[in-house]
Coordinates of C-alpha atoms in Angstrom, one line a residue:
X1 CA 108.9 90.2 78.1
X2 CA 105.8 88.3 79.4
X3 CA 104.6 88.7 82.8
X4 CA 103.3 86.2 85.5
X5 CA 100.9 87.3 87.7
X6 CA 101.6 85.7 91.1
X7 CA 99.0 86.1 94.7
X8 CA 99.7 87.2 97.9
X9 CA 97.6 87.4 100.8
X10 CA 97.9 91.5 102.3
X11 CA 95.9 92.9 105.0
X12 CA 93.0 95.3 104.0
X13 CA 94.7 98.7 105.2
X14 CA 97.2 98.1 102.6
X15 CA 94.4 98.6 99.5
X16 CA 92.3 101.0 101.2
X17 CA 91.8 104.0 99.4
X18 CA 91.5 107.8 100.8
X19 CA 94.5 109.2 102.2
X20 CA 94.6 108.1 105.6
X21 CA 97.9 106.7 107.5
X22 CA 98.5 103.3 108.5
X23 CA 100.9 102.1 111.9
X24 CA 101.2 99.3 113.7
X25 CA 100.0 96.7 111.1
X26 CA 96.7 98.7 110.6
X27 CA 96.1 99.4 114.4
X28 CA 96.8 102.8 114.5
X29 CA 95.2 105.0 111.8
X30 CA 95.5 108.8 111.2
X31 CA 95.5 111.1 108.6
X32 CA 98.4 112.0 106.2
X33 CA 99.4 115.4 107.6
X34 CA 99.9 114.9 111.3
X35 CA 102.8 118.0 111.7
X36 CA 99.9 120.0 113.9
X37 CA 99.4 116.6 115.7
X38 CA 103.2 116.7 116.4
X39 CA 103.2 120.1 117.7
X40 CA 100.4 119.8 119.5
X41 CA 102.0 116.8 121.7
X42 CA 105.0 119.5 122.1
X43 CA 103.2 122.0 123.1
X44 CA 101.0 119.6 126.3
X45 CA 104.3 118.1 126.9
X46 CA 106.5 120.7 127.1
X47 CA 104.3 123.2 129.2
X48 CA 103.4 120.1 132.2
X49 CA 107.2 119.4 132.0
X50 CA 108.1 123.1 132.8
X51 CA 105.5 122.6 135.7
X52 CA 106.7 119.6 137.1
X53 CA 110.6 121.0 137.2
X54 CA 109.5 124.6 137.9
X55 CA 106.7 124.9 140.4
X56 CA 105.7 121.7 141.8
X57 CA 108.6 120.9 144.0
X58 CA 108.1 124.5 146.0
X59 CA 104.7 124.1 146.1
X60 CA 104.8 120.2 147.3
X61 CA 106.9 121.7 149.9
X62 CA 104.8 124.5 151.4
X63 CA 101.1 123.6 150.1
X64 CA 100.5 120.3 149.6
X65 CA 102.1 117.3 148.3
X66 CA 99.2 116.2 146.0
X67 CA 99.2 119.3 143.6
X68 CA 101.7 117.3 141.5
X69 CA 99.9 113.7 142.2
X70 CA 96.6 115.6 140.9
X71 CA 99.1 117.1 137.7
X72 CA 100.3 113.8 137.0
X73 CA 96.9 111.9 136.8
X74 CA 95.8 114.9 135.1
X75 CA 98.2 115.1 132.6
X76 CA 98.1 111.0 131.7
X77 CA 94.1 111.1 131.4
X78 CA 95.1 114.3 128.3
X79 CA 97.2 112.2 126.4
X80 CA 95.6 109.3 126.7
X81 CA 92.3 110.9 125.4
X82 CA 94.4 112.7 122.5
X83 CA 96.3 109.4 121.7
X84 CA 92.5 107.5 121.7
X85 CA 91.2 110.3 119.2
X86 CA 93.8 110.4 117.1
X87 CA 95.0 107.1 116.8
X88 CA 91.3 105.3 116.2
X89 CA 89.0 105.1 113.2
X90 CA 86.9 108.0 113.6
X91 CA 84.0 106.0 111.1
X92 CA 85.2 105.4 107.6
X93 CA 82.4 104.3 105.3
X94 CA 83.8 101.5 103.0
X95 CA 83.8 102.4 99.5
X96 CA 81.2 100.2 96.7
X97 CA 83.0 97.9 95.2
X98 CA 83.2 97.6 91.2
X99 CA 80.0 95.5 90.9
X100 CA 78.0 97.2 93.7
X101 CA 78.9 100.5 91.9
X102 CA 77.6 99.3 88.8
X103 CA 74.3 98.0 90.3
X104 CA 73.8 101.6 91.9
X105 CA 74.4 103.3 88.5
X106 CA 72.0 101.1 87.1
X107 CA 69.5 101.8 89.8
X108 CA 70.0 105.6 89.1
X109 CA 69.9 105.6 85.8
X110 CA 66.4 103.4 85.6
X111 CA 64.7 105.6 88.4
X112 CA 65.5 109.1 86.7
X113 CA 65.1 107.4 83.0
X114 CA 66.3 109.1 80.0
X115 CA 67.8 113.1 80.6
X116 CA 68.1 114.7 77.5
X117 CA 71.0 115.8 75.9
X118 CA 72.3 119.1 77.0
X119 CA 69.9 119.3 80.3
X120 CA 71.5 118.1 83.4
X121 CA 70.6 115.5 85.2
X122 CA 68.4 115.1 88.7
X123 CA 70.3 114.8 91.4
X124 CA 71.1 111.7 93.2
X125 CA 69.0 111.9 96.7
X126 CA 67.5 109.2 98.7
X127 CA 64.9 110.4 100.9
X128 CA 64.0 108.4 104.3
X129 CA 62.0 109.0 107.0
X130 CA 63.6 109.3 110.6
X131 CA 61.6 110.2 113.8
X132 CA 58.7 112.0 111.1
X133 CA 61.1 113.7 109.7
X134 CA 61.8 113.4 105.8
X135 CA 66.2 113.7 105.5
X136 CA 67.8 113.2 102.7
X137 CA 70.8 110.9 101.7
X138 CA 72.9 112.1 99.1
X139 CA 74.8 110.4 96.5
X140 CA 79.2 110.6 97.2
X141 CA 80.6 110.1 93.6
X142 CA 83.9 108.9 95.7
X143 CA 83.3 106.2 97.5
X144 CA 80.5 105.1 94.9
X145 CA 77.4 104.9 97.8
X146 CA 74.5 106.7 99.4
X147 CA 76.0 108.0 102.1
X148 CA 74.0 106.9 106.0
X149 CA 72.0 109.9 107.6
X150 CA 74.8 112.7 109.3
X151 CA 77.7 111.1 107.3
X152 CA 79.9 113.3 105.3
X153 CA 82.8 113.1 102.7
X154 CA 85.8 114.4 104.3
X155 CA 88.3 116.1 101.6
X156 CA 91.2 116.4 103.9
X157 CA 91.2 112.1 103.9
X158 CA 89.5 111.4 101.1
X159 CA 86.4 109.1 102.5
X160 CA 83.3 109.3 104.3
X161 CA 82.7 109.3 107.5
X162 CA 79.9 108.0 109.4
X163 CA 78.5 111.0 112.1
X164 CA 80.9 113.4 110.3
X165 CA 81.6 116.2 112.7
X166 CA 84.9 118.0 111.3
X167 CA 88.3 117.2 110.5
X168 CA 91.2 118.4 113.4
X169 CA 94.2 119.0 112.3
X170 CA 95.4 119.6 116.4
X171 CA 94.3 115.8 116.8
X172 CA 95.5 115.0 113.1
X173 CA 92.4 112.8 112.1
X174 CA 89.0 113.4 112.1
X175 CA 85.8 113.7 114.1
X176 CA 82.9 111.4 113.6
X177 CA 80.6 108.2 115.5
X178 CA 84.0 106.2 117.0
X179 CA 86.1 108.8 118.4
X180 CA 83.6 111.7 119.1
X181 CA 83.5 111.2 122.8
X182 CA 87.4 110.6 123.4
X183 CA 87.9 114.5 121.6
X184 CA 85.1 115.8 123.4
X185 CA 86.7 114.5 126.9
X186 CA 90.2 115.4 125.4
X187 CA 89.2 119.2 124.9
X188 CA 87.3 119.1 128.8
X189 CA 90.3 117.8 130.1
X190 CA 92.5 119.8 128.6
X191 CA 91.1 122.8 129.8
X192 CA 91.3 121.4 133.4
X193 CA 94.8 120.8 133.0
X194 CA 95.8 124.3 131.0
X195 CA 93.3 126.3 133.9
X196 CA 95.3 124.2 136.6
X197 CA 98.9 124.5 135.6
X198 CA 97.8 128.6 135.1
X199 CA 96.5 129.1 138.2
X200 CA 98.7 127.1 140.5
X201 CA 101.9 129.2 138.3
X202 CA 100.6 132.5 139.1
X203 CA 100.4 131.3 142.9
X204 CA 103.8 129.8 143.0
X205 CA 105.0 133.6 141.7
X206 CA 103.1 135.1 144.4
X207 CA 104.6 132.7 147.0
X208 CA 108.0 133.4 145.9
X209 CA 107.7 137.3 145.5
X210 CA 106.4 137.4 149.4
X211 CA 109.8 135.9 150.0
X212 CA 112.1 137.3 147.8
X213 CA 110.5 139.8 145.5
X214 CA 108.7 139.5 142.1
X215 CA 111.9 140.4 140.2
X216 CA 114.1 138.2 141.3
X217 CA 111.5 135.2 141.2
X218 CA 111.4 135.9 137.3
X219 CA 115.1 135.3 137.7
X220 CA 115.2 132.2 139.6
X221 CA 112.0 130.3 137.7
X222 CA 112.2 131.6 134.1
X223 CA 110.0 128.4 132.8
X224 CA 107.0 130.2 134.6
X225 CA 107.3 133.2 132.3
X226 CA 106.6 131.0 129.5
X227 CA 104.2 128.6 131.4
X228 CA 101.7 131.6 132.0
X229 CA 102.3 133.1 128.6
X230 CA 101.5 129.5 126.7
X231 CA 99.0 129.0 129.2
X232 CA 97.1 132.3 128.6
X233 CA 97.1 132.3 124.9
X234 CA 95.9 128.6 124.8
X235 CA 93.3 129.2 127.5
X236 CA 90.6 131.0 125.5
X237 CA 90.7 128.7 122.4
X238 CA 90.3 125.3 124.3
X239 CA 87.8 126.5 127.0
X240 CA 85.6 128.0 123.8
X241 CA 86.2 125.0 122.2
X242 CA 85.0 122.9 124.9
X243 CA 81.9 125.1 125.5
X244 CA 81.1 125.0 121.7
X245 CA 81.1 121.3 122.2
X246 CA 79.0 121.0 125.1
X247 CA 76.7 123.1 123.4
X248 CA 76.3 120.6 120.5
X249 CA 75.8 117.6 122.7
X250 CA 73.2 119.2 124.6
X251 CA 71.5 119.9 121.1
X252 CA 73.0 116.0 119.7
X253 CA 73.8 118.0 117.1
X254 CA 77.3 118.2 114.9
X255 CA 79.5 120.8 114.0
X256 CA 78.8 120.1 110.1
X257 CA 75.2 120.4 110.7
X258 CA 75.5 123.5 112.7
X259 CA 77.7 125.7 110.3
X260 CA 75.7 124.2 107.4
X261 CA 72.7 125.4 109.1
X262 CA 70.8 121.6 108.8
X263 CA 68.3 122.1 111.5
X264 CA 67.7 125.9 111.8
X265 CA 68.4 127.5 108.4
X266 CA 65.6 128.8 106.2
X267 CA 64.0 125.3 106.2
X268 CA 63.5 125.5 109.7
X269 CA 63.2 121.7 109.7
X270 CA 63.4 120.0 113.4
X271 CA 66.1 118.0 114.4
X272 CA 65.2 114.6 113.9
X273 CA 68.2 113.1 116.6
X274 CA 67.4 115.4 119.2
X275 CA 65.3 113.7 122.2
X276 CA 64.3 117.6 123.3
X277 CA 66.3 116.8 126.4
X278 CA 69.7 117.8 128.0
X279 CA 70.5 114.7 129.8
X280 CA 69.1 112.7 127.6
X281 CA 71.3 113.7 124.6
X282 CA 74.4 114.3 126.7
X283 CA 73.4 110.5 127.5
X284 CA 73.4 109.3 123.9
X285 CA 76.7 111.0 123.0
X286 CA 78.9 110.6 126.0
X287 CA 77.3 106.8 127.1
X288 CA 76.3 105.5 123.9
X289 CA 77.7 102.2 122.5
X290 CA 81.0 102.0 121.0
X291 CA 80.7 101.4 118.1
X292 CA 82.6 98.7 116.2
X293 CA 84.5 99.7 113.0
X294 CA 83.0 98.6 109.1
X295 CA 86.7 98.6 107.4
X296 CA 88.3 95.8 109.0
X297 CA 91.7 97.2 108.6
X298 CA 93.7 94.1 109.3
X299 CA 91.7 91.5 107.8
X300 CA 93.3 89.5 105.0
X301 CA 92.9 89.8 100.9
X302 CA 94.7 88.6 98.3
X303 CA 96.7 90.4 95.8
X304 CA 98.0 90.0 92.2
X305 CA 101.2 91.1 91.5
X306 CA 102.6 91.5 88.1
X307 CA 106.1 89.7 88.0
X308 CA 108.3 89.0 84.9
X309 CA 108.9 85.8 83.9
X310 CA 112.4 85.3 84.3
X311 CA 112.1 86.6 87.8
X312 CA 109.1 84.4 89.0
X313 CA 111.0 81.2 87.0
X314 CA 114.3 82.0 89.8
X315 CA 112.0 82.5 92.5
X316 CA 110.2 79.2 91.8
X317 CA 112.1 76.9 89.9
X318 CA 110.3 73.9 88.6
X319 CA 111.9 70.4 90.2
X320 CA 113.6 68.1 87.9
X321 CA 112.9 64.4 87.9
X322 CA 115.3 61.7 86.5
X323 CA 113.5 59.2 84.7
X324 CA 115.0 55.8 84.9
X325 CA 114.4 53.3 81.4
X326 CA 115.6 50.5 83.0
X327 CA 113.1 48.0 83.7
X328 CA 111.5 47.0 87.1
X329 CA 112.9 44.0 88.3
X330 CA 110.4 41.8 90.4
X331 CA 111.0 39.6 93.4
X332 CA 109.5 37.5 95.8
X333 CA 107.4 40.6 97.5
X334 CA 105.8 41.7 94.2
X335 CA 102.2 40.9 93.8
X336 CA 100.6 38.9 90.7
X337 CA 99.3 41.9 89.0
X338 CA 102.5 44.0 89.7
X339 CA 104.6 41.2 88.0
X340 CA 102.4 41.2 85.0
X341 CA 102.7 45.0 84.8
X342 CA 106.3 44.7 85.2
X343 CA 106.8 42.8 82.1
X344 CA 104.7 44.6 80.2
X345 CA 106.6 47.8 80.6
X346 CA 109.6 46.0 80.0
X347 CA 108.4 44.5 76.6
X348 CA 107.5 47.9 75.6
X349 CA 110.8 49.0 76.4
X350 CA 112.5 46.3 74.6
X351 CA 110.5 47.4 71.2
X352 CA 111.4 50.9 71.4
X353 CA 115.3 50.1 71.7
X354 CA 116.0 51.0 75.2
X355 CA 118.8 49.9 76.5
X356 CA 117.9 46.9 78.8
X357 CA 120.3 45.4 81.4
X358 CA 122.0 42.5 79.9
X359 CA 120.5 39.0 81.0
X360 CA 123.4 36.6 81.8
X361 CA 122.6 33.0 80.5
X362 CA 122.2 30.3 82.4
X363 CA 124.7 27.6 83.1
X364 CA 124.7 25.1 80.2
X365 CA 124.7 21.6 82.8
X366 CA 126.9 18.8 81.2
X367 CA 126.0 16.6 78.9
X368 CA 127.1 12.9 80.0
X369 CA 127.4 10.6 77.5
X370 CA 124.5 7.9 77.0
X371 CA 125.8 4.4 78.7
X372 CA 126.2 1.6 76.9
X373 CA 124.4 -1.2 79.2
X374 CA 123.0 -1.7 82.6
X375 CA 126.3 -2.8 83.9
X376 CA 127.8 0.5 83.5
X377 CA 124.9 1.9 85.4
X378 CA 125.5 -0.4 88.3
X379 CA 129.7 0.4 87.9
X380 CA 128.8 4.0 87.8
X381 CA 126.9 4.3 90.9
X382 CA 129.4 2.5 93.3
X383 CA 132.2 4.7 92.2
X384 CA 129.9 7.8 93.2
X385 CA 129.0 6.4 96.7
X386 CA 133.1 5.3 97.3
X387 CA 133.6 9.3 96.8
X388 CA 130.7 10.1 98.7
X389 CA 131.9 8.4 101.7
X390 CA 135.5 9.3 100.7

């Protein structure tokens, strides 16, 4: 069976390769496993809600009515930073296409010549020269490109990712140049919020104890129980996190490069993106640019689809026209060169054995016998005018 190929116009994030997730019509990208992302929007949720049923109406009550407003605004300015990280394009690299991949091989190939059989080849590094500093841009057999100073290919989504810090599976996506800043204030203020809600349980248990002893209070409030227990657990990873981070920023320096050792291993090269000050490269990374994303996710393309015959035939059938043979008949409206056209075609019609719409003949008009003399004339045309007036 013979097939048809037939286009349609699709947006971009429908043919983009890597194994990222797509919502929204290509707004909202993430990475295919999101079940820690899930669990950790159950764990922020479910601890705050505990709070707010638990201890904020005794403590609005006999502290102060803006421990909850503070919670609240708290609370929002988390999820909103978690929802920015994970929901954005952290700085996908597009991948060469097929001619731009061929160029580059051909590049390659002419610049390390001929490699002899069995010895291996050289590898594939660019060298450029940044701030006096020689770094070196290594070729991703992926995505078909050199990849940009600091970018990396991450294996978890398949592509690579400009400013590549690390891949998150708490924010399920990952970490580069376009979302850097929202996890960095996601992790500060989450440690706000997980200190806050800790501190402000143990003193609602105090509070209550004074009143009514410890062991009953356990009784009346068990959702503090578990409050302080998530709380405490949860407190020592985020806070370290957060300081690991701040660390880095002061440095402008990424978690790839630090645990692969980039700027102080053996080498002991200098870090070419540091400005050797604090402010200066908390500056750069907190109250830098945003940066605009390369893929244009829901841009349009157009696709060719393989359909069988039969099936594109019912989808579009072909309109039928009836052909009339009869002749064109002209009238008073028809122009000169029309008529002559006319005619033609119906002489051509009339040789091939059309069939023709009969012609009626016209009226045969009397023949009146010849008169014999002028008198008959004379007799003829008074009996008309006697009718006539008749």
């Amino acid at each position: 069976m013979s097939a048809v190929m037939i286009a349609r116009k699709v947006r971009k994030w429908e043919k983009l390769p890597g194994k990222n997730s797509f919502c929204c019509d290509g707004r909202v990208m993430m990475a295919r496993q999101k079940g820690v992302f899930y669990l950790t929007v159950f764990l922020i949720v479910g601890t705050c809600s505990l709070f707010f049923a638990f201890e904020c109406p005794y403590l609005a009550t006999h502290l102060s009515p803006a421990i909850p407003v503070f919670a609240i605004v708290l609370f929002l300015f988390v999820m909103a930073m978690l929802l920015r990280t994970s929901f954005s394009d952290p700085g996908v690299l597009p991948r060469a296409l097929p001619e731009e991949a061929t160029f580059i091989e051909m590049e390659i190939e002419a610049a390390n010549g001929n490699v002899p059989a069995g010895q291996r080849p050289p590898p594939r590094i660019r060298n450029v020269q940044i701030n006096g500093q020689i770094v070196k841009l290594k070729y991703c057999h992926t995505c078909k490109i050199f990849r940009p100073p600091r970018a990396s290919h991450c294996s978890i989504c398949d592509n690579c990712v400009d400013r590549f810090d690390h891949h998150c599976p708490w924010v399920g996506n990952c970490v580069g140049k376009r979302n850097y800043r929202y996890f960095y204030l996601f992790t500060l203020s989450l440690s706000l919020l997980t200190i806050y809600i800790f501190t402000f349980a143990i003193v609602h248990v105090v509070m209550r104890s004074v009143d009514s002893g410890f062991v009953k209070t356990l009784q009346d409030t068990p959702g503090t129980v578990l409050e302080v227990l998530v709380c405490f657990f949860t407190l020592w990873s985020v806070v370290g996190l957060t300081g690991f981070h701040s660390y880095l920023i002061s440095l402008n320096q990424t978690t790839n490069e630090d645990i692969k050792g980039s700027w102080s291993g053996k080498n002991r090269l200098q870090n070419p993106y540091s400005h050797k000050n604090i402010v200066k490269n908390c500056c750069e990374v907190l109250c830098g640019p945003a940066y605009p994303s390369v893929l244009d996710r829901r841009g349009l393309t157009q696709d060719d689809l393989p359909v069988p015959a039969s099936t594109a035939a019912q989808s579009n059938p072909v309109p039928q026209t009836t052909k009339t043979t009869a002749p064109l008949i002209p009238n008073e409206h028809t122009p000169d060169d029309a008529k002559s056209s006319i005619a033609d075609s119906a002489i051509s019609h009339a040789e091939k054995g059309s069939p023709s719409p009969k012609k009626e003949k016209p009226p045969t008009p009397a023949k009146v016998p010849p008169l014999a003399s002028p008198e008959t004339d004379v007799e003829a045309s008074i009996i008309i005018a006697k009718e006539k007036a008749l």
